[in-house]
């Protein structure tokens, strides 16, 4: 356990623990208020536990991963077996064991290793962590300005405004660093080459409030790309592709929304397989003329999966369902956008588009200029009586 913890930075470890505690608390409250078997409740329990497991795997907490898997399996049985019985006492006992193991990891980190201190972020809605160098450089900038030179004052205020605007943000590459670093082991487990991940952020940074959400989302999305999207090396070479796949992520802000596009260079969305599976599960009528867009929406259905067998990585039909649920809770959405016009093909090139309110994004280009600041101050002064 000590070795696993030391392999993860102090800050990332605390973010994981805080996230896991949140899911445990949500599951506990849900079990306590649910007296009998209800599929909506079971699906939420499963989503939360599956996300804890995915995050634990990302950081290499293998003991925790294996323990969580047992509880996740119980939830899966409740989802899929008609005669599986809902027993609050048993469910709460299992959840308590998971929570105790998470607290054991936290205890080893905080007490045994003494890593409780500055790595932990304070409540991000109220406090911001600022590097000393940033404060020192900003003060130096203000102290060194030529106050007799209006242009110099304006330039300094612009620079300070930009720095203040960008406090409490980090590039998406830093937010997803842990998840991306886990891809080599995931690819090896699946018998594939490690994919290249490219992030084009266009100068857009992520507010700290959204970091945990995006980590949870991309735990599922990147695993889906590696597992379902990218082909094994021999199949890629056979069609003239490099042995290692590529995953591209790009950001832009438009119409009050932060949009994150994810695309991999795999074979595409398996529309034919999804349609076949949906017919077998009576989700589509055999011979029905459902469009590719309609068929694609089935990947967001709880429990739906095209995997041929259940593994530690996939096959339980929870990834995209969890992503949509997490997003909707924060006022966001997710969509599948096809990149070709081959309506009747079994595979379609596509990208996944995540949308969130733009309050979760920041850009130095969008920081308030001195002129805008001065206009706002003058307006406030003129509107004040006396």
Short mmCIF file of C-alpha atoms in Angstrom, two decimals:
data_model
loop_
_atom_site.label_atom_id
_atom_site.label_comp_id
_atom_site.label_asym_id
_atom_site.label_seq_id
_atom_site.Cartn_x
_atom_site.Cartn_y
_atom_site.Cartn_z
CA UNK A 1 0.00 0.00 0.00
CA UNK A 2 2.84 2.39 0.84
CA UNK A 3 4.47 1.73 -2.52
CA UNK A 4 1.20 2.36 -4.36
CA UNK A 5 0.63 5.65 -2.51
CA UNK A 6 4.16 6.95 -2.98
CA UNK A 7 3.84 6.42 -6.74
CA UNK A 8 1.13 9.12 -6.81
CA UNK A 9 1.65 12.81 -6.09
CA UNK A 10 0.30 14.13 -2.81
CA UNK A 11 -2.26 16.37 -4.49
CA UNK A 12 -3.53 13.69 -6.88
CA UNK A 13 -3.84 11.24 -4.00
CA UNK A 14 -6.01 13.62 -1.98
CA UNK A 15 -8.16 14.39 -5.02
CA UNK A 16 -8.77 10.66 -5.46
CA UNK A 17 -9.65 10.19 -1.78
CA UNK A 18 -12.02 13.18 -1.76
CA UNK A 19 -13.74 11.91 -4.92
CA UNK A 20 -14.08 8.36 -3.55
CA UNK A 21 -15.49 9.63 -0.25
CA UNK A 22 -18.09 11.60 -2.17
CA UNK A 23 -19.23 8.54 -4.11
CA UNK A 24 -19.31 6.42 -0.94
CA UNK A 25 -21.44 9.02 0.85
CA UNK A 26 -23.82 9.24 -2.11
CA UNK A 27 -24.19 5.45 -2.26
CA UNK A 28 -24.77 5.22 1.49
CA UNK A 29 -27.55 7.81 1.40
CA UNK A 30 -29.11 6.11 -1.63
CA UNK A 31 -29.13 2.65 -0.02
CA UNK A 32 -30.57 4.01 3.22
CA UNK A 33 -33.50 5.71 1.52
CA UNK A 34 -34.27 2.84 -0.89
CA UNK A 35 -36.37 0.19 0.81
CA UNK A 36 -36.73 -2.22 -2.11
CA UNK A 37 -35.16 -3.08 -5.45
CA UNK A 38 -35.28 -0.12 -7.84
CA UNK A 39 -33.29 -0.11 -11.08
CA UNK A 40 -32.59 3.63 -11.11
CA UNK A 41 -31.01 3.36 -7.67
CA UNK A 42 -29.02 0.26 -8.58
CA UNK A 43 -27.71 1.86 -11.77
CA UNK A 44 -26.51 4.92 -9.82
CA UNK A 45 -24.85 2.73 -7.17
CA UNK A 46 -23.10 0.83 -9.94
CA UNK A 47 -21.99 3.96 -11.81
CA UNK A 48 -20.43 5.44 -8.70
CA UNK A 49 -18.63 2.23 -7.68
CA UNK A 50 -17.42 1.64 -11.24
CA UNK A 51 -15.94 5.14 -11.28
CA UNK A 52 -14.15 4.59 -7.96
CA UNK A 53 -12.70 1.39 -9.43
CA UNK A 54 -11.65 3.12 -12.64
CA UNK A 55 -9.90 5.91 -10.73
CA UNK A 56 -8.23 3.40 -8.40
CA UNK A 57 -6.92 1.47 -11.41
CA UNK A 58 -5.70 4.72 -12.94
CA UNK A 59 -3.44 5.38 -9.95
CA UNK A 60 -2.42 1.75 -9.47
CA UNK A 61 -4.21 1.15 -6.16
CA UNK A 62 -4.56 -2.54 -6.91
CA UNK A 63 -5.71 -3.73 -3.49
CA UNK A 64 -8.51 -1.20 -3.50
CA UNK A 65 -9.38 -1.95 -7.12
CA UNK A 66 -9.88 -5.65 -6.39
CA UNK A 67 -11.99 -4.96 -3.30
CA UNK A 68 -14.20 -2.45 -5.10
CA UNK A 69 -14.67 -4.95 -7.93
CA UNK A 70 -16.40 -7.37 -5.54
CA UNK A 71 -18.95 -4.74 -4.47
CA UNK A 72 -19.40 -3.63 -8.07
CA UNK A 73 -20.15 -7.24 -9.01
CA UNK A 74 -22.93 -7.40 -6.41
CA UNK A 75 -24.52 -4.29 -7.93
CA UNK A 76 -24.18 -5.85 -11.38
CA UNK A 77 -25.97 -8.99 -10.19
CA UNK A 78 -28.80 -6.83 -8.86
CA UNK A 79 -29.05 -5.16 -12.27
CA UNK A 80 -29.07 -8.32 -14.33
CA UNK A 81 -30.53 -11.13 -12.23
CA UNK A 82 -34.27 -11.03 -11.66
CA UNK A 83 -34.08 -13.16 -8.51
CA UNK A 84 -31.26 -11.11 -6.90
CA UNK A 85 -32.57 -9.70 -3.63
CA UNK A 86 -32.15 -6.11 -2.41
CA UNK A 87 -30.87 -6.31 1.18
CA UNK A 88 -30.07 -2.94 2.74
CA UNK A 89 -28.05 -4.43 5.61
CA UNK A 90 -25.77 -6.42 3.29
CA UNK A 91 -25.34 -3.52 0.88
CA UNK A 92 -24.45 -1.11 3.68
CA UNK A 93 -22.00 -3.63 5.16
CA UNK A 94 -20.22 -4.07 1.81
CA UNK A 95 -20.10 -0.32 1.28
CA UNK A 96 -18.72 0.20 4.78
CA UNK A 97 -15.88 -2.23 4.00
CA UNK A 98 -14.98 -0.29 0.85
CA UNK A 99 -15.11 2.97 2.81
CA UNK A 100 -12.89 1.55 5.54
CA UNK A 101 -10.28 0.46 2.98
CA UNK A 102 -10.32 3.93 1.41
CA UNK A 103 -9.82 5.42 4.88
CA UNK A 104 -6.95 2.98 5.46
CA UNK A 105 -5.23 4.33 2.34
CA UNK A 106 -5.88 7.87 3.61
CA UNK A 107 -4.49 7.03 7.06
CA UNK A 108 -1.29 5.55 5.64
CA UNK A 109 -0.82 8.62 3.46
CA UNK A 110 -1.64 11.21 6.13
CA UNK A 111 -0.20 9.64 9.29
CA UNK A 112 2.35 6.99 8.30
CA UNK A 113 3.82 8.95 5.39
CA UNK A 114 3.03 12.40 6.76
CA UNK A 115 1.66 13.69 3.46
CA UNK A 116 -1.42 15.46 4.83
CA UNK A 117 -0.18 19.03 4.45
CA UNK A 118 0.01 21.46 1.55
CA UNK A 119 -0.81 18.97 -1.16
CA UNK A 120 -4.48 19.02 -0.15
CA UNK A 121 -6.55 21.66 -1.95
CA UNK A 122 -8.82 23.79 0.23
CA UNK A 123 -12.47 24.18 -0.70
CA UNK A 124 -12.08 25.56 -4.20
CA UNK A 125 -15.29 27.56 -4.10
CA UNK A 126 -13.87 29.69 -1.29
CA UNK A 127 -10.08 29.46 -1.48
CA UNK A 128 -7.41 29.39 -4.17
CA UNK A 129 -3.90 28.01 -3.90
CA UNK A 130 -1.41 30.46 -5.39
CA UNK A 131 2.29 29.83 -5.88
CA UNK A 132 4.55 32.22 -3.98
CA UNK A 133 6.43 33.07 -7.17
CA UNK A 134 3.19 34.21 -8.81
CA UNK A 135 2.45 36.59 -5.92
CA UNK A 136 6.04 37.88 -5.88
CA UNK A 137 6.14 38.47 -9.63
CA UNK A 138 2.79 40.28 -9.57
CA UNK A 139 3.90 42.55 -6.72
CA UNK A 140 7.15 43.27 -8.53
CA UNK A 141 5.21 44.16 -11.64
CA UNK A 142 3.02 46.63 -9.74
CA UNK A 143 5.85 48.15 -7.72
CA UNK A 144 7.97 48.66 -10.80
CA UNK A 145 5.38 50.46 -12.92
CA UNK A 146 6.03 54.04 -14.04
CA UNK A 147 2.97 55.78 -12.62
CA UNK A 148 3.63 58.91 -14.67
CA UNK A 149 3.26 56.88 -17.83
CA UNK A 150 -0.38 56.02 -18.51
CA UNK A 151 0.53 53.37 -21.08
CA UNK A 152 2.79 51.65 -18.53
CA UNK A 153 0.04 51.70 -15.91
CA UNK A 154 -2.47 50.31 -18.39
CA UNK A 155 -0.09 47.53 -19.39
CA UNK A 156 0.58 46.58 -15.76
CA UNK A 157 -3.12 46.50 -14.93
CA UNK A 158 -3.81 44.33 -17.97
CA UNK A 159 -1.10 41.89 -16.88
CA UNK A 160 -2.35 41.77 -13.29
CA UNK A 161 -5.94 41.34 -14.45
CA UNK A 162 -4.91 38.43 -16.63
CA UNK A 163 -3.04 36.76 -13.79
CA UNK A 164 -5.97 37.15 -11.41
CA UNK A 165 -8.36 35.82 -14.05
CA UNK A 166 -6.27 32.68 -14.47
CA UNK A 167 -5.90 31.89 -10.77
CA UNK A 168 -7.51 28.60 -9.81
CA UNK A 169 -7.09 27.08 -13.26
CA UNK A 170 -4.89 24.44 -14.82
CA UNK A 171 -4.39 23.15 -18.37
CA UNK A 172 -6.47 20.12 -19.34
CA UNK A 173 -3.21 18.21 -19.89
CA UNK A 174 -2.42 18.61 -16.18
CA UNK A 175 -5.98 17.71 -15.13
CA UNK A 176 -5.81 14.46 -17.11
CA UNK A 177 -2.14 13.67 -16.46
CA UNK A 178 -2.84 10.75 -14.12
CA UNK A 179 -5.38 9.17 -16.47
CA UNK A 180 -3.12 9.57 -19.50
CA UNK A 181 -0.16 8.14 -17.59
CA UNK A 182 -2.22 5.02 -16.86
CA UNK A 183 -2.84 4.28 -20.57
CA UNK A 184 0.38 2.29 -21.21
CA UNK A 185 -0.57 -0.35 -18.63
CA UNK A 186 -4.17 -0.42 -19.91
CA UNK A 187 -3.01 -0.83 -23.52
CA UNK A 188 -0.62 -3.62 -22.52
CA UNK A 189 -3.44 -5.40 -20.68
CA UNK A 190 -5.52 -5.24 -23.86
CA UNK A 191 -2.65 -6.35 -26.11
CA UNK A 192 -2.38 -2.99 -27.86
CA UNK A 193 0.28 -0.35 -28.40
CA UNK A 194 0.24 2.72 -26.14
CA UNK A 195 -1.68 5.44 -27.98
CA UNK A 196 -0.39 8.95 -28.54
CA UNK A 197 -2.62 11.54 -26.86
CA UNK A 198 -2.69 15.07 -28.25
CA UNK A 199 -4.46 17.95 -26.48
CA UNK A 200 -5.12 21.19 -28.35
CA UNK A 201 -6.46 23.61 -25.75
CA UNK A 202 -6.22 26.91 -27.67
CA UNK A 203 -5.10 28.65 -24.50
CA UNK A 204 -8.18 27.53 -22.56
CA UNK A 205 -7.59 26.40 -18.98
CA UNK A 206 -9.93 24.49 -16.68
CA UNK A 207 -11.31 25.94 -13.46
CA UNK A 208 -10.31 23.83 -10.46
CA UNK A 209 -14.00 23.22 -9.65
CA UNK A 210 -14.28 21.11 -12.81
CA UNK A 211 -11.07 19.10 -12.41
CA UNK A 212 -12.63 16.22 -10.49
CA UNK A 213 -15.55 16.00 -12.91
CA UNK A 214 -13.29 15.85 -15.96
CA UNK A 215 -11.04 13.23 -14.37
CA UNK A 216 -14.08 11.05 -13.75
CA UNK A 217 -15.35 11.58 -17.29
CA UNK A 218 -12.06 10.83 -19.00
CA UNK A 219 -11.44 7.77 -16.85
CA UNK A 220 -14.32 6.27 -18.86
CA UNK A 221 -13.80 8.04 -22.20
CA UNK A 222 -10.09 7.30 -22.63
CA UNK A 223 -10.56 3.68 -21.56
CA UNK A 224 -13.37 3.35 -24.11
CA UNK A 225 -11.11 4.70 -26.84
CA UNK A 226 -8.31 2.28 -26.03
CA UNK A 227 -10.61 -0.70 -25.52
CA UNK A 228 -13.32 -0.24 -28.15
CA UNK A 229 -11.91 2.37 -30.52
CA UNK A 230 -8.28 1.59 -31.29
CA UNK A 231 -7.43 -1.68 -33.03
CA UNK A 232 -4.55 -4.05 -32.15
CA UNK A 233 -1.25 -3.31 -33.90
CA UNK A 234 -1.55 -6.09 -36.50
CA UNK A 235 -5.00 -4.93 -37.61
CA UNK A 236 -3.81 -1.34 -37.86
CA UNK A 237 -0.75 -2.26 -39.91
CA UNK A 238 -2.93 -4.35 -42.24
CA UNK A 239 -4.83 -1.22 -43.29
CA UNK A 240 -1.77 1.03 -43.46
CA UNK A 241 -2.04 2.66 -40.05
CA UNK A 242 0.78 3.11 -37.52
CA UNK A 243 0.89 0.34 -34.92
CA UNK A 244 0.05 2.78 -32.13
CA UNK A 245 -3.24 4.62 -32.22
CA UNK A 246 -3.83 8.31 -31.71
CA UNK A 247 -6.35 10.12 -29.51
CA UNK A 248 -6.99 13.81 -30.14
CA UNK A 249 -8.66 16.17 -27.67
CA UNK A 250 -9.44 19.80 -28.48
CA UNK A 251 -11.20 22.57 -26.61
CA UNK A 252 -13.12 25.67 -27.61
CA UNK A 253 -15.64 28.01 -26.02
CA UNK A 254 -18.72 29.08 -27.95
CA UNK A 255 -22.22 30.35 -27.10
CA UNK A 256 -21.62 30.23 -23.37
CA UNK A 257 -20.37 26.64 -23.45
CA UNK A 258 -17.03 24.90 -23.03
CA UNK A 259 -16.82 22.20 -25.70
CA UNK A 260 -14.34 19.32 -25.47
CA UNK A 261 -14.00 17.13 -28.56
CA UNK A 262 -12.47 13.65 -28.34
CA UNK A 263 -11.59 11.62 -31.44
CA UNK A 264 -9.47 8.52 -31.96
CA UNK A 265 -8.14 7.14 -35.25
CA UNK A 266 -9.66 3.72 -34.74
CA UNK A 267 -12.11 2.00 -37.04
CA UNK A 268 -15.03 4.10 -35.82
CA UNK A 269 -18.27 3.57 -33.96
CA UNK A 270 -19.48 -0.02 -34.51
CA UNK A 271 -22.99 0.92 -35.67
CA UNK A 272 -23.60 -2.55 -37.15
CA UNK A 273 -22.64 -4.33 -33.92
CA UNK A 274 -24.64 -1.87 -31.78
CA UNK A 275 -27.70 -2.38 -33.98
CA UNK A 276 -27.36 -6.20 -33.82
CA UNK A 277 -26.94 -6.16 -30.04
CA UNK A 278 -29.90 -3.82 -29.65
CA UNK A 279 -32.15 -6.14 -31.66
CA UNK A 280 -31.06 -9.12 -29.53
CA UNK A 281 -31.91 -7.14 -26.37
CA UNK A 282 -35.27 -6.02 -27.83
CA UNK A 283 -34.18 -2.40 -27.77
CA UNK A 284 -34.76 -2.17 -31.53
CA UNK A 285 -37.29 -3.99 -33.70
CA UNK A 286 -35.70 -6.34 -36.20
CA UNK A 287 -35.80 -4.76 -39.65
CA UNK A 288 -36.59 -1.30 -38.26
CA UNK A 289 -35.16 1.60 -40.25
CA UNK A 290 -33.40 3.32 -37.35
CA UNK A 291 -30.87 5.97 -38.41
CA UNK A 292 -27.22 5.79 -37.39
CA UNK A 293 -27.80 8.74 -35.04
CA UNK A 294 -30.63 6.90 -33.30
CA UNK A 295 -28.56 3.72 -33.00
CA UNK A 296 -25.58 5.67 -31.62
CA UNK A 297 -27.69 6.95 -28.72
CA UNK A 298 -27.96 3.40 -27.39
CA UNK A 299 -24.36 3.53 -26.11
CA UNK A 300 -25.63 5.88 -23.38
CA UNK A 301 -28.18 3.34 -22.19
CA UNK A 302 -27.44 1.86 -18.77
CA UNK A 303 -26.17 -1.72 -19.01
CA UNK A 304 -25.71 -1.66 -22.79
CA UNK A 305 -22.39 -2.98 -24.09
CA UNK A 306 -21.09 -4.53 -27.31
CA UNK A 307 -18.20 -6.28 -25.53
CA UNK A 308 -18.19 -10.02 -26.14
CA UNK A 309 -17.18 -10.77 -22.54
CA UNK A 310 -16.98 -8.98 -19.23
CA UNK A 311 -13.43 -8.08 -18.17
CA UNK A 312 -11.83 -5.90 -15.52
CA UNK A 313 -11.73 -3.13 -18.14
CA UNK A 314 -15.11 -3.28 -19.85
CA UNK A 315 -18.21 -5.20 -20.77
CA UNK A 316 -20.58 -4.02 -18.06
CA UNK A 317 -22.23 -1.26 -20.07
CA UNK A 318 -21.59 1.59 -17.65
CA UNK A 319 -18.94 3.89 -19.17
CA UNK A 320 -20.94 6.23 -21.40
CA UNK A 321 -23.96 5.99 -19.13
CA UNK A 322 -21.82 7.27 -16.26
CA UNK A 323 -20.33 10.05 -18.38
CA UNK A 324 -23.75 11.38 -19.34
CA UNK A 325 -25.02 11.17 -15.75
CA UNK A 326 -22.02 13.07 -14.36
CA UNK A 327 -22.39 15.76 -17.02
CA UNK A 328 -26.11 16.26 -16.59
CA UNK A 329 -25.59 16.76 -12.86
CA UNK A 330 -23.37 19.78 -13.71
CA UNK A 331 -25.61 21.21 -16.43
CA UNK A 332 -23.58 19.62 -19.21
CA UNK A 333 -24.27 17.27 -22.09
CA UNK A 334 -22.55 14.75 -24.37
CA UNK A 335 -23.16 14.01 -28.03
CA UNK A 336 -21.87 11.72 -30.77
CA UNK A 337 -21.02 13.58 -33.98
CA UNK A 338 -20.33 11.57 -37.12
CA UNK A 339 -17.42 12.72 -39.28
CA UNK A 340 -18.49 10.95 -42.47
CA UNK A 341 -21.70 10.52 -44.48
CA UNK A 342 -21.63 6.71 -44.81
CA UNK A 343 -25.10 6.21 -43.33
CA UNK A 344 -25.38 2.47 -44.04
CA UNK A 345 -21.86 1.37 -43.12
CA UNK A 346 -21.17 -0.87 -40.12
CA UNK A 347 -18.46 1.49 -38.84
CA UNK A 348 -18.69 5.29 -38.80
CA UNK A 349 -15.94 7.81 -38.10
CA UNK A 350 -17.06 9.98 -35.19
CA UNK A 351 -16.08 12.24 -32.34
CA UNK A 352 -17.48 12.62 -28.85
CA UNK A 353 -18.39 16.18 -27.88
CA UNK A 354 -18.70 17.19 -24.23
CA UNK A 355 -20.41 20.49 -23.42
CA UNK A 356 -20.25 22.28 -20.06
CA UNK A 357 -21.15 25.80 -18.92
CA UNK A 358 -18.28 28.16 -19.75
CA UNK A 359 -17.90 29.08 -16.06
CA UNK A 360 -15.65 26.00 -15.90
CA UNK A 361 -13.22 27.47 -18.46
CA UNK A 362 -10.81 30.41 -18.47
CA UNK A 363 -8.62 31.98 -21.13
CA UNK A 364 -5.93 34.61 -20.84
CA UNK A 365 -7.32 36.13 -24.05
CA UNK A 366 -10.67 36.62 -22.33
CA UNK A 367 -9.26 38.34 -19.22
CA UNK A 368 -10.67 41.77 -18.51
CA UNK A 369 -8.65 44.53 -20.15
CA UNK A 370 -7.80 47.75 -18.34
CA UNK A 371 -10.28 49.72 -20.43
CA UNK A 372 -13.09 47.31 -19.53
CA UNK A 373 -12.10 47.45 -15.87
CA UNK A 374 -11.99 51.24 -15.86
CA UNK A 375 -15.37 51.46 -17.61
CA UNK A 376 -16.91 49.13 -15.03
CA UNK A 377 -15.40 51.11 -12.12
CA UNK A 378 -16.63 54.41 -13.56
CA UNK A 379 -20.11 52.96 -14.06
CA UNK A 380 -20.19 51.78 -10.46
CA UNK A 381 -18.98 55.18 -9.22
CA UNK A 382 -21.59 57.10 -11.24
CA UNK A 383 -24.36 54.85 -9.97
CA UNK A 384 -23.45 55.41 -6.30
CA UNK A 385 -25.47 58.21 -4.59
CA UNK A 386 -23.40 61.15 -3.37
#
